[in-house]
Coordinates of C-alpha atoms (C1' of nucleotides) in Angstrom, one line a residue:
Chain A
M1 CA 0.0 0.0 0.0
E2 CA 1.3 3.4 -0.9
S3 CA 1.5 5.8 2.0
E4 CA -0.1 9.1 1.5
I5 CA 2.1 11.9 2.7
N6 CA 0.3 14.0 5.3
E7 CA 1.7 16.4 7.8
I8 CA 2.2 13.8 10.5
I9 CA 4.2 11.6 8.3
K10 CA 6.2 14.5 7.0
S11 CA 7.1 15.5 10.5
R12 CA 8.2 11.9 11.3
L13 CA 10.2 11.5 8.1
K14 CA 12.0 14.7 9.1
K15 CA 12.8 13.2 12.5
L16 CA 14.1 10.1 10.8
E17 CA 16.4 12.3 8.7
I18 CA 17.7 14.0 11.9
L19 CA 18.3 10.6 13.4
H20 CA 20.4 9.6 10.4
E21 CA 22.3 12.8 10.5
R22 CA 23.2 12.2 14.1
G23 CA 24.3 8.7 13.4
I24 CA 21.5 7.1 15.3
D25 CA 20.2 3.9 13.7
P26 CA 16.4 4.1 13.9
Y27 CA 16.1 0.3 13.4
P28 CA 18.8 -1.2 15.5
T29 CA 18.9 -4.8 16.7
D30 CA 21.1 -4.8 19.8
F31 CA 18.7 -4.2 22.7
K32 CA 17.8 -7.1 24.9
P33 CA 15.1 -6.5 27.6
T34 CA 15.7 -8.1 30.9
H35 CA 12.2 -7.4 32.3
N36 CA 8.9 -7.2 30.5
T37 CA 6.3 -4.8 31.9
K38 CA 4.8 -7.5 34.1
A39 CA 8.2 -8.5 35.4
C40 CA 8.8 -4.9 36.3
L41 CA 5.7 -4.8 38.4
D42 CA 6.7 -8.0 40.1
L43 CA 10.1 -6.7 40.8
L44 CA 8.7 -3.5 42.3
N45 CA 6.5 -5.6 44.7
D46 CA 9.5 -7.7 45.7
I47 CA 11.8 -4.7 46.6
E48 CA 8.9 -3.0 48.4
K49 CA 8.5 -6.0 50.5
K50 CA 12.1 -5.6 51.4
G51 CA 11.5 -2.0 52.3
L52 CA 13.5 -0.7 49.3
E53 CA 12.2 2.2 47.2
Q54 CA 14.1 1.6 44.0
S55 CA 15.2 -1.6 42.2
E56 CA 18.4 -2.3 40.4
V57 CA 18.7 -1.0 36.8
I58 CA 16.7 -3.1 34.4
Y59 CA 16.2 -3.2 30.6
S60 CA 12.6 -3.1 29.4
A61 CA 11.0 -2.3 26.0
G62 CA 7.7 -1.7 24.3
R63 CA 5.7 0.6 22.0
I64 CA 5.3 4.2 23.2
T65 CA 1.6 4.8 23.6
A66 CA 1.6 8.1 25.4
I67 CA 4.0 11.0 26.0
R68 CA 3.2 13.6 28.7
K69 CA 5.7 16.4 28.8
M70 CA 6.0 18.4 32.0
G71 CA 8.7 20.7 31.2
K72 CA 11.9 19.1 32.5
A73 CA 10.2 15.9 33.3
I74 CA 8.6 13.6 30.6
F75 CA 6.3 10.8 31.3
L76 CA 5.9 8.1 28.7
D77 CA 3.8 4.9 28.6
I78 CA 5.2 1.8 26.9
L79 CA 3.1 -1.1 26.0
D80 CA 4.5 -4.6 25.6
E81 CA 2.8 -8.0 25.1
L82 CA 1.8 -8.2 28.7
G83 CA 0.8 -4.7 29.5
K84 CA 1.8 -1.2 30.1
I85 CA 4.3 0.6 32.3
Q86 CA 5.1 4.3 32.8
L87 CA 8.5 5.8 32.3
L88 CA 9.7 9.0 33.9
A89 CA 12.6 10.8 32.2
R90 CA 13.8 13.6 34.4
D91 CA 16.2 16.1 33.0
N92 CA 18.7 15.4 35.7
S93 CA 18.4 11.6 35.5
I94 CA 18.9 11.0 31.8
D95 CA 22.1 10.9 29.9
D96 CA 22.9 13.4 27.1
N97 CA 22.1 11.0 24.3
T98 CA 18.7 10.4 25.8
K99 CA 18.1 14.2 26.1
E100 CA 18.6 14.6 22.4
L101 CA 16.7 11.5 21.4
I102 CA 13.7 12.0 23.5
E103 CA 12.7 15.1 21.5
L104 CA 12.6 12.8 18.4
L105 CA 10.3 10.2 19.9
D106 CA 6.7 9.8 18.8
I107 CA 3.7 7.8 20.0
G108 CA 4.0 4.5 18.1
D109 CA 7.8 4.2 18.3
W110 CA 9.3 1.1 19.8
A111 CA 11.7 2.1 22.6
G112 CA 14.0 0.3 25.0
V113 CA 14.5 1.8 28.4
I114 CA 17.3 1.4 31.0
G115 CA 16.8 2.4 34.6
P116 CA 15.5 1.3 38.0
V117 CA 11.8 0.6 38.8
F118 CA 10.2 2.7 41.5
R119 CA 6.8 4.1 42.5
T120 CA 5.8 7.8 41.9
R121 CA 4.3 9.9 44.6
R122 CA 0.9 9.2 42.9
N123 CA 1.6 5.5 43.5
E124 CA 2.2 4.6 39.8
P125 CA 4.8 1.9 39.1
T126 CA 7.4 3.6 36.9
I127 CA 10.7 3.0 35.3
Q128 CA 13.0 5.9 36.0
V129 CA 14.8 6.6 32.7
N130 CA 18.5 6.6 32.8
S131 CA 18.7 6.0 29.1
I132 CA 16.3 5.4 26.2
K133 CA 17.1 3.6 23.0
L134 CA 15.0 4.0 19.9
L135 CA 14.3 0.4 18.7
S136 CA 12.0 1.2 15.7
K137 CA 10.7 4.5 14.3
S138 CA 7.1 4.5 13.4
L139 CA 6.0 6.7 10.5
K140 CA 2.3 6.5 10.8
P141 CA 0.1 7.7 13.6
L142 CA -1.7 5.3 15.9
P143 CA -5.5 5.4 16.5
E144 CA -6.6 7.7 19.3
K145 CA -5.7 6.7 22.8
W146 CA -9.1 7.2 24.4
H147 CA -11.7 6.0 22.0
G148 CA -9.4 3.5 20.4
L149 CA -10.1 2.1 17.0
K150 CA -13.8 1.4 16.4
N151 CA -14.1 1.2 12.7
V152 CA -14.9 -2.5 12.2
E153 CA -13.5 -2.6 8.7
T154 CA -10.2 -1.1 9.7
R155 CA -10.1 -3.4 12.7
Y156 CA -10.3 -6.4 10.4
R157 CA -8.1 -5.1 7.6
Q158 CA -5.4 -3.8 9.9
R159 CA -5.7 -6.2 12.8
Y160 CA -2.3 -5.0 14.1
L161 CA -3.9 -1.6 14.9
D162 CA -6.8 -3.4 16.6
L163 CA -4.3 -5.3 18.7
I164 CA -2.5 -2.1 19.7
A165 CA -5.5 0.1 20.3
N166 CA -7.9 -2.5 21.7
T167 CA -5.9 -4.6 24.0
N168 CA -8.9 -6.9 24.8
I169 CA -8.3 -8.3 21.2
R170 CA -5.0 -9.6 22.4
E171 CA -6.9 -11.5 25.0
I172 CA -8.9 -13.2 22.3
V173 CA -5.7 -14.2 20.5
K174 CA -4.2 -15.6 23.7
Q175 CA -7.4 -17.4 24.8
R176 CA -7.7 -19.0 21.4
D177 CA -4.2 -20.3 21.9
N178 CA -5.2 -21.6 25.3
I179 CA -8.3 -23.3 24.0
I180 CA -6.4 -25.1 21.2
F181 CA -3.6 -26.0 23.7
E182 CA -6.2 -27.5 26.0
L183 CA -7.7 -29.3 23.0
R184 CA -4.4 -30.9 22.1
K185 CA -3.8 -31.8 25.7
F186 CA -7.1 -33.5 26.0
M187 CA -6.5 -35.5 22.8
K188 CA -3.0 -36.4 23.9
E189 CA -4.3 -37.6 27.3
E190 CA -6.9 -39.7 25.4
G191 CA -4.1 -41.4 23.5
F192 CA -4.7 -39.8 20.1
T193 CA -2.0 -39.2 17.6
E194 CA -2.0 -35.8 15.8
V195 CA -1.2 -36.0 12.0
D196 CA -1.1 -33.7 9.0
T197 CA -3.0 -34.7 5.9
P198 CA -2.9 -33.0 2.5
I199 CA -4.5 -29.6 2.0
L200 CA -4.0 -29.8 -1.8
V201 CA -6.1 -32.8 -2.9
P202 CA -7.1 -34.2 -6.3
I203 CA -10.7 -34.8 -5.1
P204 CA -12.4 -32.5 -2.6
A205 CA -14.3 -35.3 -0.9
G206 CA -15.4 -36.1 2.7
G207 CA -18.2 -33.4 2.9
M208 CA -20.7 -31.5 1.0
A209 CA -19.3 -28.1 0.0
H210 CA -18.1 -26.1 -2.9
P211 CA -14.4 -26.4 -3.2
F212 CA -11.6 -23.9 -4.2
K213 CA -9.9 -25.0 -7.3
T214 CA -6.2 -24.5 -8.1
Y215 CA -3.6 -25.9 -10.5
H216 CA -0.2 -27.6 -10.1
N217 CA 2.1 -26.8 -13.0
A218 CA 4.7 -29.6 -12.7
L219 CA 2.0 -32.2 -12.3
D220 CA -0.1 -30.5 -14.9
R221 CA -3.2 -31.1 -13.1
E222 CA -6.1 -29.5 -11.3
L223 CA -6.0 -29.7 -7.5
F224 CA -8.5 -28.6 -4.9
L225 CA -8.2 -27.2 -1.4
R226 CA -9.6 -29.7 1.0
I227 CA -13.2 -29.3 2.3
A228 CA -12.7 -31.9 5.0
T229 CA -9.9 -34.0 6.5
E230 CA -12.2 -37.0 7.0
L231 CA -11.1 -39.4 4.2
Y232 CA -7.4 -39.0 4.8
L233 CA -7.8 -39.6 8.5
K234 CA -9.7 -42.7 7.8
R235 CA -6.9 -43.9 5.6
M236 CA -4.7 -43.5 8.7
V237 CA -7.1 -45.7 10.6
V238 CA -6.9 -48.3 7.8
G239 CA -3.1 -48.1 8.2
G240 CA -3.5 -49.0 11.9
I241 CA -3.2 -45.6 13.6
E242 CA -6.1 -46.4 15.8
K243 CA -6.7 -43.0 17.5
V244 CA -5.9 -40.2 15.1
Y245 CA -6.8 -36.6 14.8
E246 CA -5.9 -33.4 12.9
I247 CA -6.4 -29.8 13.7
G248 CA -6.4 -27.9 10.5
R249 CA -7.8 -25.4 8.1
L250 CA -10.6 -26.3 5.7
F251 CA -11.6 -24.3 2.7
R252 CA -15.1 -23.9 1.5
N253 CA -16.0 -21.7 -1.4
E254 CA -19.3 -20.5 0.0
G255 CA -21.0 -17.6 1.7
I256 CA -19.4 -15.4 4.3
D257 CA -21.3 -14.3 7.4
S258 CA -20.9 -14.1 11.1
N259 CA -20.7 -17.9 11.4
H260 CA -18.8 -18.7 8.2
N261 CA -15.4 -17.8 6.9
P262 CA -14.1 -19.4 3.7
E263 CA -11.1 -20.8 5.6
F264 CA -11.8 -22.1 9.0
T265 CA -10.3 -24.5 11.5
T266 CA -11.7 -27.9 12.5
M267 CA -10.6 -30.8 14.7
E268 CA -11.5 -34.2 13.3
S269 CA -10.7 -37.3 15.2
Y270 CA -11.2 -41.0 14.5
E271 CA -11.1 -43.8 17.0
A272 CA -11.0 -47.5 16.2
Y273 CA -13.5 -49.8 18.0
A274 CA -15.6 -46.8 19.0
D275 CA -19.1 -46.0 17.9
Y276 CA -21.1 -42.8 18.0
N277 CA -22.1 -43.3 21.6
D278 CA -18.4 -43.4 22.6
V279 CA -17.8 -40.3 20.5
M280 CA -20.6 -38.4 22.2
K281 CA -19.0 -39.1 25.5
M282 CA -15.6 -38.0 24.2
V283 CA -17.1 -34.7 22.8
E284 CA -18.9 -33.7 26.0
N285 CA -15.8 -34.5 28.1
L286 CA -13.6 -32.6 25.6
F287 CA -15.8 -29.5 25.8
G288 CA -16.2 -29.8 29.5
Q289 CA -12.5 -30.1 30.2
I290 CA -11.5 -27.3 27.8
V291 CA -14.2 -24.9 29.2
F292 CA -13.3 -25.7 32.7
N293 CA -9.5 -25.4 32.3
V294 CA -9.8 -22.1 30.3
K295 CA -12.6 -20.4 32.3
G296 CA -12.3 -22.2 35.6
T297 CA -16.0 -23.1 35.6
Y298 CA -18.4 -25.2 33.5
E299 CA -20.9 -22.4 33.3
I300 CA -20.2 -19.5 30.9
Q301 CA -22.1 -16.6 29.6
Y302 CA -22.8 -16.5 25.8
G303 CA -24.8 -13.4 24.8
E304 CA -28.0 -13.6 26.7
N305 CA -27.6 -17.2 27.7
K306 CA -25.7 -19.0 30.4
L307 CA -24.3 -22.2 29.0
N308 CA -23.5 -25.2 31.1
F309 CA -20.8 -27.5 29.7
K310 CA -20.9 -30.0 32.5
P311 CA -21.2 -33.5 31.0
P312 CA -23.4 -35.2 30.0
W313 CA -25.2 -33.2 27.3
K314 CA -28.8 -33.6 26.5
R315 CA -29.5 -36.3 23.9
L316 CA -32.5 -35.8 21.6
D317 CA -33.7 -38.3 19.0
L318 CA -33.9 -36.4 15.8
R319 CA -37.0 -38.0 14.5
K320 CA -39.0 -37.8 17.7
T321 CA -37.9 -34.2 18.3
L322 CA -38.9 -33.2 14.7
I323 CA -42.3 -34.7 15.2
E324 CA -42.7 -32.9 18.4
K325 CA -41.6 -29.5 17.1
S326 CA -42.9 -29.6 13.6
G327 CA -45.4 -32.4 13.4
I328 CA -43.3 -33.9 10.5
D329 CA -42.2 -37.5 10.6
F330 CA -39.5 -38.2 8.1
N331 CA -40.4 -41.8 8.0
I332 CA -43.8 -40.9 6.6
C333 CA -42.7 -37.9 4.5
N334 CA -40.2 -40.0 2.7
D335 CA -40.8 -38.4 -0.7
V336 CA -39.6 -35.0 -1.8
E337 CA -43.0 -33.7 -2.7
I338 CA -44.8 -34.9 0.4
L339 CA -42.1 -33.4 2.6
K340 CA -42.1 -30.1 0.7
N341 CA -45.9 -30.0 1.1
E342 CA -45.8 -30.6 4.8
M343 CA -43.0 -28.0 5.3
S344 CA -45.0 -25.4 3.4
K345 CA -48.0 -26.1 5.5
I346 CA -46.1 -25.1 8.6
G347 CA -44.8 -21.9 7.0
I348 CA -41.3 -22.9 5.8
D349 CA -40.1 -21.3 2.6
V350 CA -39.1 -24.3 0.5
R351 CA -38.6 -22.6 -2.8
N352 CA -34.9 -23.0 -2.7
Q353 CA -34.6 -26.6 -1.7
L354 CA -34.6 -29.3 -4.4
S355 CA -33.7 -32.5 -2.7
W356 CA -35.2 -34.4 0.2
A357 CA -31.9 -34.1 2.1
G358 CA -31.8 -30.4 1.4
L359 CA -35.3 -30.0 2.7
M360 CA -34.6 -32.0 5.9
D361 CA -31.6 -29.9 6.5
K362 CA -33.7 -26.8 6.2
L363 CA -36.4 -28.3 8.5
I364 CA -33.8 -29.0 11.2
S365 CA -32.2 -25.6 11.1
E366 CA -35.5 -23.8 11.0
K367 CA -37.4 -25.8 13.7
L368 CA -34.8 -27.3 15.9
E369 CA -31.5 -25.4 15.8
P370 CA -32.7 -22.1 17.3
D371 CA -33.9 -23.7 20.4
L372 CA -30.8 -25.8 21.1
I373 CA -29.2 -23.4 23.5
Q374 CA -27.7 -25.7 26.1
P375 CA -25.2 -28.2 24.7
T376 CA -27.3 -30.9 23.0
F377 CA -26.8 -33.9 20.7
L378 CA -29.3 -34.6 18.0
I379 CA -29.2 -38.3 17.3
D380 CA -29.9 -40.7 14.5
Y381 CA -30.1 -39.0 11.1
P382 CA -31.8 -40.2 7.9
L383 CA -29.5 -42.3 5.7
E384 CA -30.1 -39.9 2.8
M385 CA -28.3 -37.0 4.5
S386 CA -25.3 -39.0 5.6
P387 CA -23.2 -40.8 3.0
L388 CA -20.3 -41.6 5.3
A389 CA -22.2 -42.9 8.3
K390 CA -22.9 -46.5 9.2
L391 CA -26.5 -47.8 9.2
S392 CA -28.3 -48.2 12.5
K393 CA -28.6 -51.8 13.7
E394 CA -32.3 -51.3 14.2
N395 CA -33.5 -49.2 11.3
S396 CA -32.4 -49.4 7.7
N397 CA -33.1 -45.8 6.8
I398 CA -31.3 -44.3 9.9
V399 CA -27.6 -43.9 10.4
E400 CA -25.6 -43.7 13.6
R401 CA -24.9 -40.1 13.4
F402 CA -25.2 -37.1 15.7
E403 CA -24.7 -33.4 15.6
G404 CA -23.9 -31.2 18.5
F405 CA -25.6 -27.8 19.0
I406 CA -24.8 -25.0 21.3
A407 CA -26.4 -21.6 21.4
G408 CA -28.3 -22.4 18.3
M409 CA -25.1 -23.1 16.4
E410 CA -24.0 -26.4 14.9
I411 CA -20.7 -27.2 16.6
C412 CA -19.9 -30.8 15.6
N413 CA -20.9 -33.7 13.3
A414 CA -20.1 -37.3 14.1
F415 CA -20.9 -40.8 13.3
T416 CA -20.1 -44.4 13.6
E417 CA -18.1 -44.5 10.4
L418 CA -19.2 -46.6 7.4
N419 CA -16.5 -49.2 6.9
D420 CA -18.3 -51.5 4.4
P421 CA -16.4 -50.7 1.2
L422 CA -19.2 -52.0 -1.1
D423 CA -21.9 -50.0 0.7
Q424 CA -19.6 -46.9 0.7
R425 CA -19.2 -47.2 -3.0
K426 CA -22.9 -47.4 -3.5
R427 CA -23.4 -44.3 -1.3
F428 CA -20.8 -42.4 -3.3
E429 CA -22.4 -43.4 -6.5
N430 CA -25.7 -42.3 -5.2
Q431 CA -24.2 -38.9 -4.3
E432 CA -22.8 -38.6 -7.8
K433 CA -26.2 -39.4 -9.2
M434 CA -27.8 -36.8 -7.0
R435 CA -25.3 -34.2 -8.1
E436 CA -26.4 -34.8 -11.7
E437 CA -30.0 -34.5 -10.7
F438 CA -29.5 -31.4 -8.5
P439 CA -26.4 -29.6 -9.8
E440 CA -27.1 -26.6 -7.6
E441 CA -26.8 -28.6 -4.4
E442 CA -23.5 -29.8 -3.1
R443 CA -22.9 -33.5 -2.7
D444 CA -20.1 -35.6 -1.5
R445 CA -17.7 -36.9 -4.1
L446 CA -16.6 -40.4 -5.0
D447 CA -12.9 -40.8 -4.1
E448 CA -11.7 -44.0 -5.7
D449 CA -8.4 -44.0 -3.8
F450 CA -10.3 -43.8 -0.5
L451 CA -12.5 -46.7 -1.6
V452 CA -9.4 -48.8 -2.3
A453 CA -8.2 -48.0 1.2
L454 CA -11.6 -49.1 2.6
E455 CA -11.4 -52.3 0.6
H456 CA -8.3 -53.2 2.5
G457 CA -10.4 -53.1 5.7
M458 CA -11.0 -50.3 8.2
P459 CA -11.8 -51.4 11.7
P460 CA -15.1 -50.3 13.3
T461 CA -14.5 -46.6 13.9
G462 CA -16.2 -43.6 15.4
G463 CA -15.3 -40.1 14.3
V464 CA -16.2 -36.5 14.8
G465 CA -15.5 -33.1 13.3
I466 CA -15.6 -30.0 15.6
G467 CA -15.7 -26.5 14.4
I468 CA -12.9 -24.8 16.3
D469 CA -13.6 -21.2 15.4
R470 CA -17.2 -21.7 16.7
M471 CA -15.9 -23.4 19.8
V472 CA -13.7 -20.4 20.4
M473 CA -16.6 -18.0 19.8
L474 CA -18.7 -19.8 22.4
I475 CA -16.0 -19.9 25.1
L476 CA -15.0 -16.3 24.5
N477 CA -18.5 -15.0 24.2
Q478 CA -18.0 -13.6 20.6
S479 CA -21.0 -13.3 18.3
S480 CA -18.9 -13.1 15.1
I481 CA -16.4 -15.6 13.7
R482 CA -14.4 -12.6 12.5
E483 CA -13.5 -11.7 16.0
V484 CA -11.8 -15.1 16.6
I485 CA -10.1 -15.3 13.2
S486 CA -7.3 -12.7 13.2
F487 CA -7.5 -12.1 9.5
P488 CA -11.0 -12.8 8.3
Q489 CA -11.6 -12.8 4.6
L490 CA -12.7 -9.4 3.2
R491 CA -13.0 -8.0 -0.3
T492 CA -9.7 -6.6 -1.5
I493 CA -9.8 -2.9 -2.1
Chain B
rG1 C1' -28.4 -12.0 -4.0
rG2 C1' -32.7 -8.9 -1.0
rG3 C1' -33.8 -5.4 3.1
rC4 C1' -32.0 -1.9 6.7
rC5 C1' -27.8 1.1 8.5
rG6 C1' -23.1 3.3 7.7
rG7 C1' -18.2 5.5 5.0
rU8 C1' -16.6 13.5 6.7
rA9 C1' -8.9 15.4 9.3
rG10 C1' -4.3 10.0 11.3
rC11 C1' -8.4 8.3 15.2
rU12 C1' -13.4 9.1 17.6
rC13 C1' -17.5 11.8 16.0
rA14 C1' -20.9 16.4 14.9
rG15 C1' -22.8 18.9 10.6
rA16 C1' -29.0 17.0 6.8
rG17 C1' -29.2 22.9 0.6
rG18 C1' -25.8 28.8 1.9
rU19 C1' -17.8 30.0 3.8
rA20 C1' -15.9 22.3 6.3
rG21 C1' -16.5 21.6 12.6
rA22 C1' -15.0 19.6 17.7
rG23 C1' -12.0 16.4 20.9
rC24 C1' -7.6 13.5 20.7
rA25 C1' -3.2 12.9 17.7
rA26 C1' 0.5 16.5 15.0
rA27 C1' 3.6 21.4 15.0
rU28 C1' 5.5 25.7 18.2
rG29 C1' 5.9 27.6 23.1
rA30 C1' 5.2 27.3 28.9
rC31 C1' 5.5 23.8 32.9
rU32 C1' 10.5 18.5 37.1
rC33 C1' 5.0 13.6 39.9
rU34 C1' 1.9 13.5 35.1
rU35 C1' -1.3 9.3 33.8
rA36 C1' -7.7 11.1 28.8
rA37 C1' -2.0 16.0 32.1
rU38 C1' -3.0 21.3 31.7
rC39 C1' -2.6 26.2 29.2
rA40 C1' -1.7 29.3 24.7
rU41 C1' -0.8 29.4 19.4
rU42 C1' -0.7 26.9 14.5
rA43 C1' -1.5 23.6 10.7
rG44 C1' -4.3 19.7 8.9
rG45 C1' -10.1 17.8 4.2
rU46 C1' -11.0 15.0 -3.5
rC47 C1' -16.8 14.9 2.9
rG48 C1' -16.0 6.5 -0.3
rA49 C1' -16.0 7.1 -6.2
rG50 C1' -18.6 8.9 -10.6
rG51 C1' -22.7 11.3 -12.7
rG52 C1' -27.2 14.5 -12.1
rU53 C1' -30.6 18.4 -10.0
rU54 C1' -29.6 23.5 -8.2
rC55 C1' -27.4 30.3 -8.5
rG56 C1' -25.2 27.0 -4.8
rA57 C1' -24.5 19.9 -2.8
rA58 C1' -20.9 16.6 2.6
rU59 C1' -26.4 17.4 2.6
rC60 C1' -31.4 16.0 -2.6
rC61 C1' -31.5 12.1 -6.9
rC62 C1' -29.0 8.0 -9.8
rU63 C1' -25.1 4.4 -10.5
rC64 C1' -21.0 2.0 -8.5
rC65 C1' -17.2 0.6 -4.5
rC66 C1' -16.3 -0.9 0.8
rG67 C1' -18.2 -2.4 5.5
rG68 C1' -21.9 -3.9 9.5
rC69 C1' -26.6 -6.1 10.8
rU70 C1' -30.4 -9.2 8.9
rC71 C1' -32.9 -12.6 5.5
rA72 C1' -31.8 -16.1 1.6
rC73 C1' -28.0 -19.5 0.3
rC74 C1' -24.2 -22.5 2.6
rA75 C1' -22.2 -26.4 7.2

RNA sequence: GGGCCGGUAGCUCAGAGGUAGAGCAAAUGACUCUUAAUCAUUAGGUCGAGGGUUCGAAUCCCUCCCGGCUCACCA
């Protein structure tokens, strides 16, 4: 981006020139802080306990966020990753180089400071400046100190400004890290092995979504960005990695809104000898442990609702719940036209849905999802909606599948995995047929290489995919996915 | 894609046909315990872009760009 030259930048460029003239490197590399701002505060507490007023000389550093000139005393605030601390440069405490340099410092510059920590008469922990080093000259002004940066577009496009001006955003970054750390810890404790599977794939299978397409020159072939990690993780299970998972980015070429970003993070796991009941237990324990370890409690506020993550979650039979909430029984409405009719009757707009599965999806999200506030599993989905899930033992049009919902949001999707290669082939072929019939609706894709793997034998397996960004939204009480993804997708301007 | 709301100084915002405004930030000066420092002075604008109406448009109309919320689509 080209920088427009306004007065502020002109004045800073001039200061830069003066620095060069005086032989001061505005971008040096030789300053090593001994104490971050938090360590400074700890140090102050320590020496005060010992009855001392001033610590030894320490080195600290950060970005200058305020300069208050009081004649021959200058107060500065510096901000580092952990917080802020005040500096006091008094005319008779600073060296000559600092006297000259301090006139050339601006809000936004990175500075290193050398001096003892003490407390001012107003009780403010402060580093008394013996010497200041410029660590990096900033040429552009920062957002305003009091109102901060509010423009949402600028916050997303220039997240670094958001992180500087709105320090609560740093908390989101750190808490997201904590959540994913706790997630890995849980999986490790459960004996899972984390793996990496391809992001560039020849067939975007394992889910129903519109893929991003790209091209590899040397191989001279079209490739796609993965829409799911499922089929590669199952290949690992075929290979004998019995408990396997991946935390990774998926890419779906679809709409963008407060719950959807074209690239998003999921955790998918597969466990041999498990079925969907075992997976349900794992999911509720996983959420419970993460929430408890990150927030110190099972009960957290999300928007207007208090969510309780203490296991077990409520389990609702999909068919029974649909009958209860909509009067529609999918066993009876087993034909597109009948289902469409019944849904119209209860006031659902079905003009955009073509297939039976599409209609069911709509019915669930319209009649069930909004009311699923507390963590809840919907259980036992129709076969037609679930090409990768194993048939129920009791019922040939139901699969052993569940989805988890929290605060009206779908948060995970799981099943007892289909490991019958012949049935899987039929299901894929059916998906391909449906794609021809309804080209506007997304379908899963037949992945021959995966079928070959299945033909070698996959043990009975239970698997789940969890939306990590949504999990972070819930735990951190954020209503937009853009708040938990540091650089959300926006139009380029 | 539809509806609603918004885009004015680096930032936060006011201005709703009649000379483009404030606070912070910036520049100059005063001030050795301030912390949204204070005080004085100064400078800073393609009012998102383009067209139209008008004697005159930031303001009214049209088209477009960017964003937010929402509905639709989509997991």
